[in-house]
Short mmCIF file of C-alpha atoms and ligand atoms in Angstrom, two decimals:
data_model
loop_
_atom_site.label_atom_id
_atom_site.label_comp_id
_atom_site.label_asym_id
_atom_site.label_seq_id
_atom_site.Cartn_x
_atom_site.Cartn_y
_atom_site.Cartn_z
CA MET B 1 0.00 0.00 0.00
CA LYS B 2 0.99 3.62 -0.19
CA LEU B 3 -0.18 7.12 0.64
CA VAL B 4 -1.00 8.78 -2.67
CA LYS B 5 -2.11 12.27 -1.64
CA ILE B 6 -1.95 14.45 1.50
CA GLU B 7 -4.02 17.64 1.44
CA GLU B 8 -4.31 20.35 4.11
CA ARG B 9 -7.00 23.02 4.52
CA ARG B 10 -7.79 25.65 7.12
CA ALA B 11 -11.24 25.81 8.74
CA SER B 12 -12.58 28.50 11.05
CA ILE B 13 -14.05 27.63 14.44
CA ALA B 14 -14.34 31.28 15.50
CA SER B 15 -16.86 32.19 18.20
CA GLU B 16 -17.63 34.93 20.73
CA ILE B 17 -16.78 32.82 23.81
CA ARG B 18 -13.79 33.51 26.01
CA ASN B 19 -11.97 31.90 28.93
CA ALA B 20 -9.79 33.60 31.55
CA TYR B 21 -6.93 33.92 29.08
CA ILE B 22 -8.06 34.13 25.45
CA ASP B 23 -11.05 34.80 23.23
CA PHE B 24 -11.88 32.57 20.27
CA SER B 25 -12.65 35.30 17.72
CA ALA B 26 -9.97 34.10 15.28
CA MET B 27 -9.73 30.41 16.25
CA ASP B 28 -9.18 28.00 13.38
CA VAL B 29 -7.93 24.45 12.79
CA SER B 30 -5.99 22.55 10.17
CA VAL B 31 -7.81 19.68 8.49
CA VAL B 32 -5.97 17.03 6.50
CA LYS B 33 -7.20 14.39 4.11
CA ILE B 34 -4.86 11.51 3.28
CA THR B 35 -5.78 9.31 0.34
CA THR B 36 -4.32 5.81 -0.02
CA ASP B 37 -4.19 3.34 -2.90
CA VAL B 38 -6.10 0.75 -0.86
CA VAL B 39 -9.58 0.19 -2.29
CA ILE B 40 -12.40 -1.16 -0.11
CA ASP B 41 -15.93 -1.55 -1.52
CA GLY B 42 -14.85 0.28 -4.67
CA GLU B 43 -13.60 3.41 -2.84
CA PRO B 44 -10.05 4.41 -1.92
CA VAL B 45 -9.40 4.38 1.83
CA VAL B 46 -9.15 7.97 3.05
CA GLY B 47 -8.14 9.23 6.50
CA TYR B 48 -9.06 12.56 8.06
CA GLY B 49 -7.38 14.50 10.85
CA PHE B 50 -7.65 17.90 12.54
CA ASN B 51 -6.27 19.65 15.58
CA SER B 52 -8.23 20.48 18.70
CA ASN B 53 -9.53 23.91 19.61
CA GLY B 54 -7.22 26.25 21.47
CA ARG B 55 -4.29 26.14 19.06
CA TYR B 56 -4.49 27.49 15.54
CA ALA B 57 -4.23 25.97 12.06
CA GLN B 58 -0.71 24.73 11.32
CA SER B 59 -0.78 25.21 7.54
CA GLY B 60 2.77 26.55 7.24
CA ILE B 61 4.51 23.82 9.24
CA LEU B 62 2.45 21.14 7.51
CA ARG B 63 3.04 22.40 3.98
CA ASP B 64 6.68 23.40 4.37
CA ARG B 65 8.10 20.62 6.53
CA ILE B 66 5.85 17.80 7.69
CA ILE B 67 3.98 16.81 4.51
CA PRO B 68 7.05 17.07 2.20
CA ARG B 69 8.99 14.76 4.53
CA ILE B 70 6.28 12.08 4.30
CA GLU B 71 6.10 12.50 0.53
CA GLY B 72 9.88 12.29 0.31
CA ALA B 73 10.23 9.14 2.42
CA PRO B 74 10.44 5.77 0.64
CA ALA B 75 6.87 4.42 0.62
CA GLU B 76 8.07 1.10 2.06
CA SER B 77 9.57 2.84 5.08
CA LEU B 78 6.10 3.99 6.25
CA LEU B 79 4.52 0.53 6.31
CA ASP B 80 4.16 -1.98 9.09
CA ASP B 81 5.71 -5.45 8.88
CA THR B 82 2.71 -6.91 7.04
CA ARG B 83 3.29 -4.33 4.25
CA GLU B 84 -0.51 -4.06 4.06
CA ASN B 85 -0.99 -1.14 6.43
CA ILE B 86 0.63 2.06 7.59
CA ASP B 87 2.77 2.12 10.74
CA PRO B 88 2.06 5.54 12.31
CA SER B 89 5.23 5.34 14.42
CA ARG B 90 7.36 4.96 11.25
CA VAL B 91 5.55 7.90 9.65
CA TRP B 92 6.22 9.81 12.88
CA THR B 93 9.94 9.20 12.46
CA ALA B 94 9.76 10.54 8.89
CA MET B 95 7.77 13.62 9.98
CA MET B 96 10.28 14.46 12.71
CA LYS B 97 13.42 14.09 10.58
CA ASN B 98 15.84 16.97 11.25
CA GLU B 99 13.76 18.35 14.16
CA LYS B 100 15.87 19.02 17.26
CA PRO B 101 14.57 17.84 20.66
CA GLY B 102 12.84 20.20 23.10
CA GLY B 103 11.10 23.50 22.40
CA HIS B 104 8.11 21.63 21.10
CA GLY B 105 6.21 24.72 19.97
CA GLU B 106 3.39 24.04 17.57
CA ARG B 107 5.02 21.43 15.34
CA SER B 108 3.49 18.97 17.84
CA VAL B 109 0.06 20.18 16.69
CA ALA B 110 0.96 19.74 13.02
CA VAL B 111 2.23 16.20 13.64
CA GLY B 112 -0.90 15.47 15.70
CA VAL B 113 -3.18 16.40 12.80
CA ILE B 114 -1.44 13.92 10.47
CA ASP B 115 -1.28 11.25 13.18
CA MET B 116 -5.08 11.35 13.60
CA ALA B 117 -5.60 10.78 9.86
CA LEU B 118 -3.07 7.91 9.87
CA TRP B 119 -4.88 6.07 12.66
CA ASP B 120 -8.17 6.59 10.81
CA ILE B 121 -6.54 4.82 7.85
CA VAL B 122 -5.01 2.04 9.98
CA ALA B 123 -8.41 1.12 11.41
CA LYS B 124 -10.23 1.45 8.08
CA VAL B 125 -7.73 -0.90 6.42
CA GLU B 126 -8.38 -3.35 9.26
CA ARG B 127 -12.12 -2.69 8.74
CA ARG B 128 -12.64 -2.16 12.45
CA PRO B 129 -13.40 0.80 14.75
CA LEU B 130 -10.16 2.37 15.95
CA CYS B 131 -11.02 1.58 19.58
CA ALA B 132 -11.07 -2.16 18.74
CA VAL B 133 -7.65 -1.91 17.05
CA LEU B 134 -6.20 -0.06 20.04
CA ALA B 135 -7.73 -2.40 22.61
CA GLN B 136 -6.11 -5.35 20.87
CA ARG B 137 -2.71 -3.71 20.41
CA TYR B 138 -2.35 -1.66 23.58
CA GLY B 139 -5.33 -2.33 25.85
CA ARG B 140 -6.99 -5.30 27.46
CA GLY B 141 -8.28 -7.03 24.34
CA ALA B 142 -11.72 -5.45 24.07
CA PRO B 143 -12.59 -1.73 24.21
CA ASP B 144 -14.76 -0.21 26.91
CA PRO B 145 -18.33 -0.29 25.53
CA ARG B 146 -18.90 3.32 26.60
CA VAL B 147 -16.83 6.24 27.79
CA PHE B 148 -17.41 8.85 30.49
CA VAL B 149 -17.77 12.32 28.96
CA TYR B 150 -18.32 15.64 30.67
CA ALA B 151 -19.75 18.84 29.22
CA ALA B 152 -17.13 21.58 29.10
CA GLY B 153 -18.83 24.94 28.89
CA GLY B 154 -19.51 27.84 31.19
CA TYR B 155 -17.42 30.16 29.04
CA TYR B 156 -17.58 33.89 29.50
CA TYR B 157 -19.67 35.51 26.80
CA PRO B 158 -20.71 39.12 26.15
CA GLY B 159 -23.81 39.92 28.19
CA LYS B 160 -23.93 36.44 29.76
CA GLY B 161 -25.14 36.50 33.35
CA ILE B 162 -26.16 33.88 35.89
CA ASP B 163 -29.48 33.20 34.15
CA GLU B 164 -27.81 32.43 30.83
CA LEU B 165 -25.25 30.23 32.60
CA ARG B 166 -28.01 28.28 34.31
CA ARG B 167 -29.84 27.81 31.00
CA GLU B 168 -26.65 26.59 29.35
CA ILE B 169 -25.89 24.05 32.09
CA ALA B 170 -29.51 22.87 32.26
CA GLY B 171 -29.23 22.20 28.53
CA TYR B 172 -26.21 19.93 29.08
CA LEU B 173 -28.05 17.96 31.75
CA GLU B 174 -31.03 17.57 29.39
CA ARG B 175 -28.66 16.24 26.73
CA GLY B 176 -27.61 13.42 29.07
CA TYR B 177 -24.45 14.78 30.68
CA SER B 178 -24.09 14.28 34.41
CA THR B 179 -20.83 16.20 34.99
CA VAL B 180 -20.19 19.73 33.74
CA LYS B 181 -17.34 22.24 33.75
CA ILE B 182 -17.32 26.03 33.88
CA LYS B 183 -14.61 28.64 33.49
CA ILE B 184 -13.27 30.64 36.42
CA GLY B 185 -10.73 33.42 36.70
CA GLY B 186 -12.26 35.71 34.08
CA ARG B 187 -14.30 37.67 36.66
CA PRO B 188 -13.73 38.70 40.30
CA ILE B 189 -13.71 35.74 42.70
CA ALA B 190 -17.01 36.69 44.35
CA GLU B 191 -18.72 36.53 40.97
CA ASP B 192 -17.10 33.16 40.14
CA ILE B 193 -18.29 31.76 43.47
CA GLU B 194 -21.79 32.96 42.62
CA ARG B 195 -21.51 31.11 39.29
CA ILE B 196 -20.32 27.94 41.07
CA GLU B 197 -23.21 28.17 43.52
CA ALA B 198 -25.74 28.64 40.72
CA VAL B 199 -24.52 25.57 38.84
CA GLY B 200 -24.30 23.51 42.03
CA ASP B 201 -27.93 24.36 42.63
CA LEU B 202 -28.85 22.81 39.26
CA LEU B 203 -26.89 19.70 40.28
CA ASP B 204 -29.04 19.36 43.42
CA GLY B 205 -26.08 20.45 45.51
CA ASP B 206 -23.88 17.64 44.20
CA PHE B 207 -20.80 19.78 43.58
CA GLY B 208 -18.80 16.62 42.90
CA ARG B 209 -20.30 16.77 39.40
CA LEU B 210 -18.91 20.26 38.72
CA ALA B 211 -15.36 21.03 37.55
CA VAL B 212 -13.80 24.48 37.21
CA ASP B 213 -11.07 25.65 34.83
CA ALA B 214 -8.85 28.73 35.27
CA ASN B 215 -6.97 28.23 31.98
CA GLY B 216 -3.58 28.99 33.55
CA ARG B 217 -4.55 32.49 34.59
CA PHE B 218 -3.53 32.62 38.28
CA ASP B 219 -0.33 33.42 40.12
CA LEU B 220 0.26 31.31 43.23
CA ALA B 221 -1.46 33.75 45.61
CA THR B 222 -4.62 33.88 43.49
CA ALA B 223 -4.55 30.12 42.88
CA VAL B 224 -4.43 29.55 46.65
CA GLN B 225 -7.13 32.16 47.29
CA TYR B 226 -9.46 30.28 44.92
CA ALA B 227 -8.36 26.93 46.38
CA GLU B 228 -9.37 28.00 49.88
CA ALA B 229 -12.68 29.39 48.63
CA ILE B 230 -13.68 26.31 46.61
CA GLU B 231 -12.25 23.46 48.70
CA PRO B 232 -15.41 23.07 50.83
CA TYR B 233 -17.47 22.30 47.71
CA GLY B 234 -15.49 19.12 46.91
CA LEU B 235 -15.59 19.86 43.17
CA PHE B 236 -14.93 17.21 40.49
CA TRP B 237 -11.63 19.01 39.79
CA TYR B 238 -9.85 22.39 39.85
CA GLU B 239 -8.15 22.72 36.46
CA GLU B 240 -5.04 24.55 35.24
CA ALA B 241 -4.86 27.08 38.05
CA GLY B 242 -1.46 28.47 37.06
CA ASP B 243 0.80 28.54 34.05
CA PRO B 244 0.91 25.02 32.57
CA LEU B 245 4.72 24.94 32.73
CA ASP B 246 4.99 26.26 36.32
CA TYR B 247 5.43 22.92 38.07
CA GLU B 248 6.44 24.52 41.35
CA LEU B 249 3.21 26.53 41.48
CA GLN B 250 1.22 23.37 40.79
CA SER B 251 3.12 21.54 43.53
CA ASP B 252 2.63 24.35 46.05
CA LEU B 253 -1.06 24.47 45.21
CA ALA B 254 -1.44 20.75 45.97
CA GLY B 255 -0.27 21.58 49.49
CA HIS B 256 -3.26 23.92 49.85
CA TYR B 257 -5.97 21.86 48.21
CA ARG B 258 -7.07 18.34 49.12
CA PRO B 259 -9.65 17.55 46.39
CA ALA B 260 -8.73 16.71 42.80
CA LEU B 261 -6.57 18.95 40.63
CA ALA B 262 -6.29 18.62 36.85
CA THR B 263 -3.85 19.88 34.24
CA GLY B 264 -1.90 18.86 31.15
CA GLU B 265 -3.82 20.13 28.12
CA ASN B 266 -0.97 22.51 27.26
CA LEU B 267 1.83 19.96 27.65
CA PHE B 268 2.73 18.88 24.13
CA SER B 269 5.29 16.14 24.56
CA MET B 270 6.11 13.05 26.61
CA GLN B 271 9.03 15.00 28.11
CA ASP B 272 6.78 17.83 29.33
CA ALA B 273 4.31 15.35 30.80
CA ARG B 274 7.19 13.54 32.48
CA ASN B 275 8.35 16.79 34.08
CA LEU B 276 4.82 17.33 35.36
CA LEU B 277 4.87 13.92 37.06
CA ARG B 278 8.36 14.49 38.40
CA TYR B 279 8.05 18.02 39.71
CA ALA B 280 4.44 19.23 39.99
CA GLY B 281 3.26 17.29 43.02
CA MET B 282 0.41 15.67 41.10
CA ARG B 283 -1.25 12.91 43.12
CA PRO B 284 -1.96 9.60 41.32
CA ASP B 285 -4.72 8.67 43.77
CA ARG B 286 -6.98 11.63 42.92
CA ASP B 287 -5.68 14.08 40.29
CA TYR B 288 -6.37 14.07 36.53
CA LEU B 289 -4.12 14.43 33.48
CA GLN B 290 -5.51 16.11 30.36
CA MET B 291 -2.84 15.79 27.66
CA ASP B 292 -4.54 15.94 24.25
CA PRO B 293 -3.09 13.61 21.59
CA ALA B 294 -4.33 15.86 18.77
CA LEU B 295 -2.18 18.74 20.04
CA SER B 296 0.83 16.80 21.24
CA TYR B 297 2.39 14.75 18.44
CA GLY B 298 -0.53 12.35 18.17
CA LEU B 299 -1.20 8.90 19.55
CA VAL B 300 2.34 7.71 18.77
CA GLU B 301 3.63 10.18 21.36
CA TYR B 302 0.68 9.62 23.70
CA LEU B 303 1.62 5.93 23.95
CA ARG B 304 5.08 7.03 25.11
CA THR B 305 3.45 9.32 27.65
CA LEU B 306 1.29 6.45 28.94
CA ASP B 307 4.47 4.39 29.44
CA VAL B 308 5.94 7.22 31.53
CA LEU B 309 2.70 7.40 33.53
CA ALA B 310 2.96 3.71 34.33
CA GLU B 311 6.58 4.14 35.46
CA HIS B 312 5.38 6.84 37.87
CA GLY B 313 2.56 4.72 39.27
CA TRP B 314 -0.29 6.36 37.37
CA SER B 315 -3.27 4.43 35.98
CA PRO B 316 -4.48 5.44 32.48
CA ARG B 317 -7.87 5.87 34.18
CA ARG B 318 -6.55 9.16 35.62
CA CYS B 319 -6.35 10.54 32.06
CA ILE B 320 -9.29 12.49 30.66
CA PRO B 321 -7.96 14.23 27.54
CA HIS B 322 -8.76 17.77 26.46
CA GLY B 323 -10.25 18.34 23.04
CA GLY B 324 -13.70 16.79 22.75
CA HIS B 325 -12.95 14.88 19.56
CA GLN B 326 -13.78 11.35 18.43
CA PHE B 327 -10.09 10.42 18.17
CA ALA B 328 -9.57 10.80 21.92
CA LEU B 329 -12.87 8.99 22.49
CA HIS B 330 -11.49 5.94 20.67
CA ILE B 331 -8.22 6.17 22.59
CA ALA B 332 -10.19 6.36 25.84
CA ALA B 333 -12.30 3.30 24.98
CA GLY B 334 -9.46 1.31 23.44
CA ILE B 335 -6.73 1.88 25.99
CA GLY B 336 -8.97 2.36 29.02
CA LEU B 337 -8.64 6.03 29.94
CA GLY B 338 -10.92 7.68 32.49
CA GLY B 339 -13.02 9.54 29.95
CA ASN B 340 -13.04 12.36 27.44
CA GLU B 341 -13.93 16.05 27.31
CA SER B 342 -16.95 17.20 25.30
CA TYR B 343 -18.11 20.65 24.13
CA PRO B 344 -21.79 20.31 23.31
CA GLY B 345 -22.77 22.95 20.79
CA ILE B 346 -19.41 24.70 20.44
CA PHE B 347 -16.44 24.23 18.12
CA ALA B 348 -18.88 22.60 15.69
CA PRO B 349 -18.70 20.48 13.69
CA PHE B 350 -15.34 19.17 14.98
CA GLY B 351 -16.45 18.55 18.56
CA GLY B 352 -18.99 15.94 19.53
CA PHE B 353 -19.56 12.32 18.69
CA ALA B 354 -21.60 10.19 16.28
CA ASP B 355 -24.95 11.69 15.32
CA ASP B 356 -26.90 8.62 16.43
CA THR B 357 -25.15 7.87 19.74
CA PRO B 358 -26.60 10.16 22.41
CA VAL B 359 -24.94 10.76 25.76
CA GLU B 360 -26.72 8.81 28.49
CA ASP B 361 -26.07 9.25 32.22
CA GLY B 362 -22.76 10.92 31.37
CA TYR B 363 -21.49 8.15 29.08
CA VAL B 364 -21.35 7.76 25.32
CA ALA B 365 -20.98 4.62 23.18
CA LEU B 366 -18.86 4.38 20.05
CA PRO B 367 -20.36 3.59 16.66
CA ASP B 368 -19.46 0.24 15.13
CA VAL B 369 -17.94 1.59 11.91
CA PRO B 370 -14.39 1.29 10.57
CA GLY B 371 -11.89 3.99 11.53
CA ILE B 372 -12.54 6.94 13.82
CA GLY B 373 -16.11 7.24 12.58
CA PHE B 374 -16.13 10.77 11.15
CA GLU B 375 -18.55 9.37 8.59
CA THR B 376 -21.15 9.13 11.40
CA LYS B 377 -21.13 12.94 11.80
CA GLY B 378 -23.11 14.46 8.95
CA ALA B 379 -22.11 18.09 9.48
CA LEU B 380 -18.43 17.20 9.74
CA MET B 381 -18.48 15.16 6.53
CA ASP B 382 -20.31 18.02 4.76
CA LEU B 383 -17.48 20.33 5.82
CA PHE B 384 -14.80 17.87 4.69
CA ARG B 385 -16.50 17.63 1.28
CA ARG B 386 -16.60 21.44 0.97
CA LEU B 387 -12.95 21.81 2.02
CA PHE B 388 -11.58 19.15 -0.30
MG1 MG O 1 -8.93 23.54 30.15
#
C-alpha cells in the first residue's frame, strides 16, 4: 500500500466565547485528508485529521516541513511489517526528521493532525473501529463499551449572566451529561463563586459533578485564594490554576488543596508530561491528566506518555484528555482512559460524537464503523467535502 495524496486546509471555528486567558474570535484548525491506494468496496481508503480547539491551524509547518517529509520518504519505510498497512510510528519518524529535541512549539500540533488521519486509515484498512484496534494492540483485548464524557462549557460571553449560565448548564443535563465544567478566573472571585453556587444548585447540591477551569490564569497567591474558597465544595476538579509549565506553582497548590486537581492540556510532549509527574506534586490517587493527543504529536507520542505514567505509578484511568474529539474517544475506549472532554454545541462540527449515539447518564458509546467514525457525523463530513 501507499499514501498517494496528502491535502491540508484551514477551517474556522471562531466564536464569541472567552476563557480567563483568550477569546476565540480568530480560532481555526488545520484539516488534513490523506488518500491511499487501498480500495475497499470500490472506494479508496481515506483518513481525516484535525487539531483540537485552542491552538491554531498549522498550515505553514504542515506544507513546508511535515507533509514534504512524508512525501519524500520511501513508501516502504512507512509501512508496518505486514506491508498491508501504515505504521504511524514509522511515519512519525519521517515527519520528525531533522527536528531538534525540546522547544516543542506548535510542530506537535501539526504532527498530531497527520497522526489522527493515519490512525483513521489504519483502522479502516483493518475494517474495524479504531477503539477495537487499540484495545487489541495496547489495551486489554476489548474496548470499553462506553466512555465517560463531561460537558465543558460555562465560558464567558458578552452579556452572559447567571441566568444564561443556568440555561446553558440545564441544557447539558437535558442532553444526558451528568458532569459539567465552567470557566473561572475571568471575573472577580465573588462573581465566580456565585456562578459555582448557581450551577451547584442545578446539580441538586452535588458539587462533585462540577469542575472548574482557570486556563492557567492565576499566580500562586490567586490560585491559593481560589483553592481556599472552593475546597469546601469538593468539586470534580480544579483545572489549570497556574501557568501550565509552572510545576512549582502546581506543587505548592497541591499543598493547599485536598480535592482533585487537573492539568496537562498545554503539555505537548512526553518529556513535558514527564516533568509534570516528576516536579508538579500531582497525586496519582486523585488528580487528573488532560494531555490531548491531537495537540501533542498524536497517539504515537501519547503511547510514550502512557508508558511514563505507568513508570510513575499512574493508571491510564486518571487521564481524561482535552479536546472533545472522536479520536480521543477511541483512545479512551481502546486503551482504558478515564473519559473524554466534550463541548456540546461549540467548536462545531469538529467537537462531539456520532450523530446517532446520544450521551446517556454521562457516558457515550462508540459507533461500530471502521476507523474513527467521522462518517457518522453528517455536518463534519459536509465540511470535509466542501474543504476538499
Ligand atoms: Mg482547560
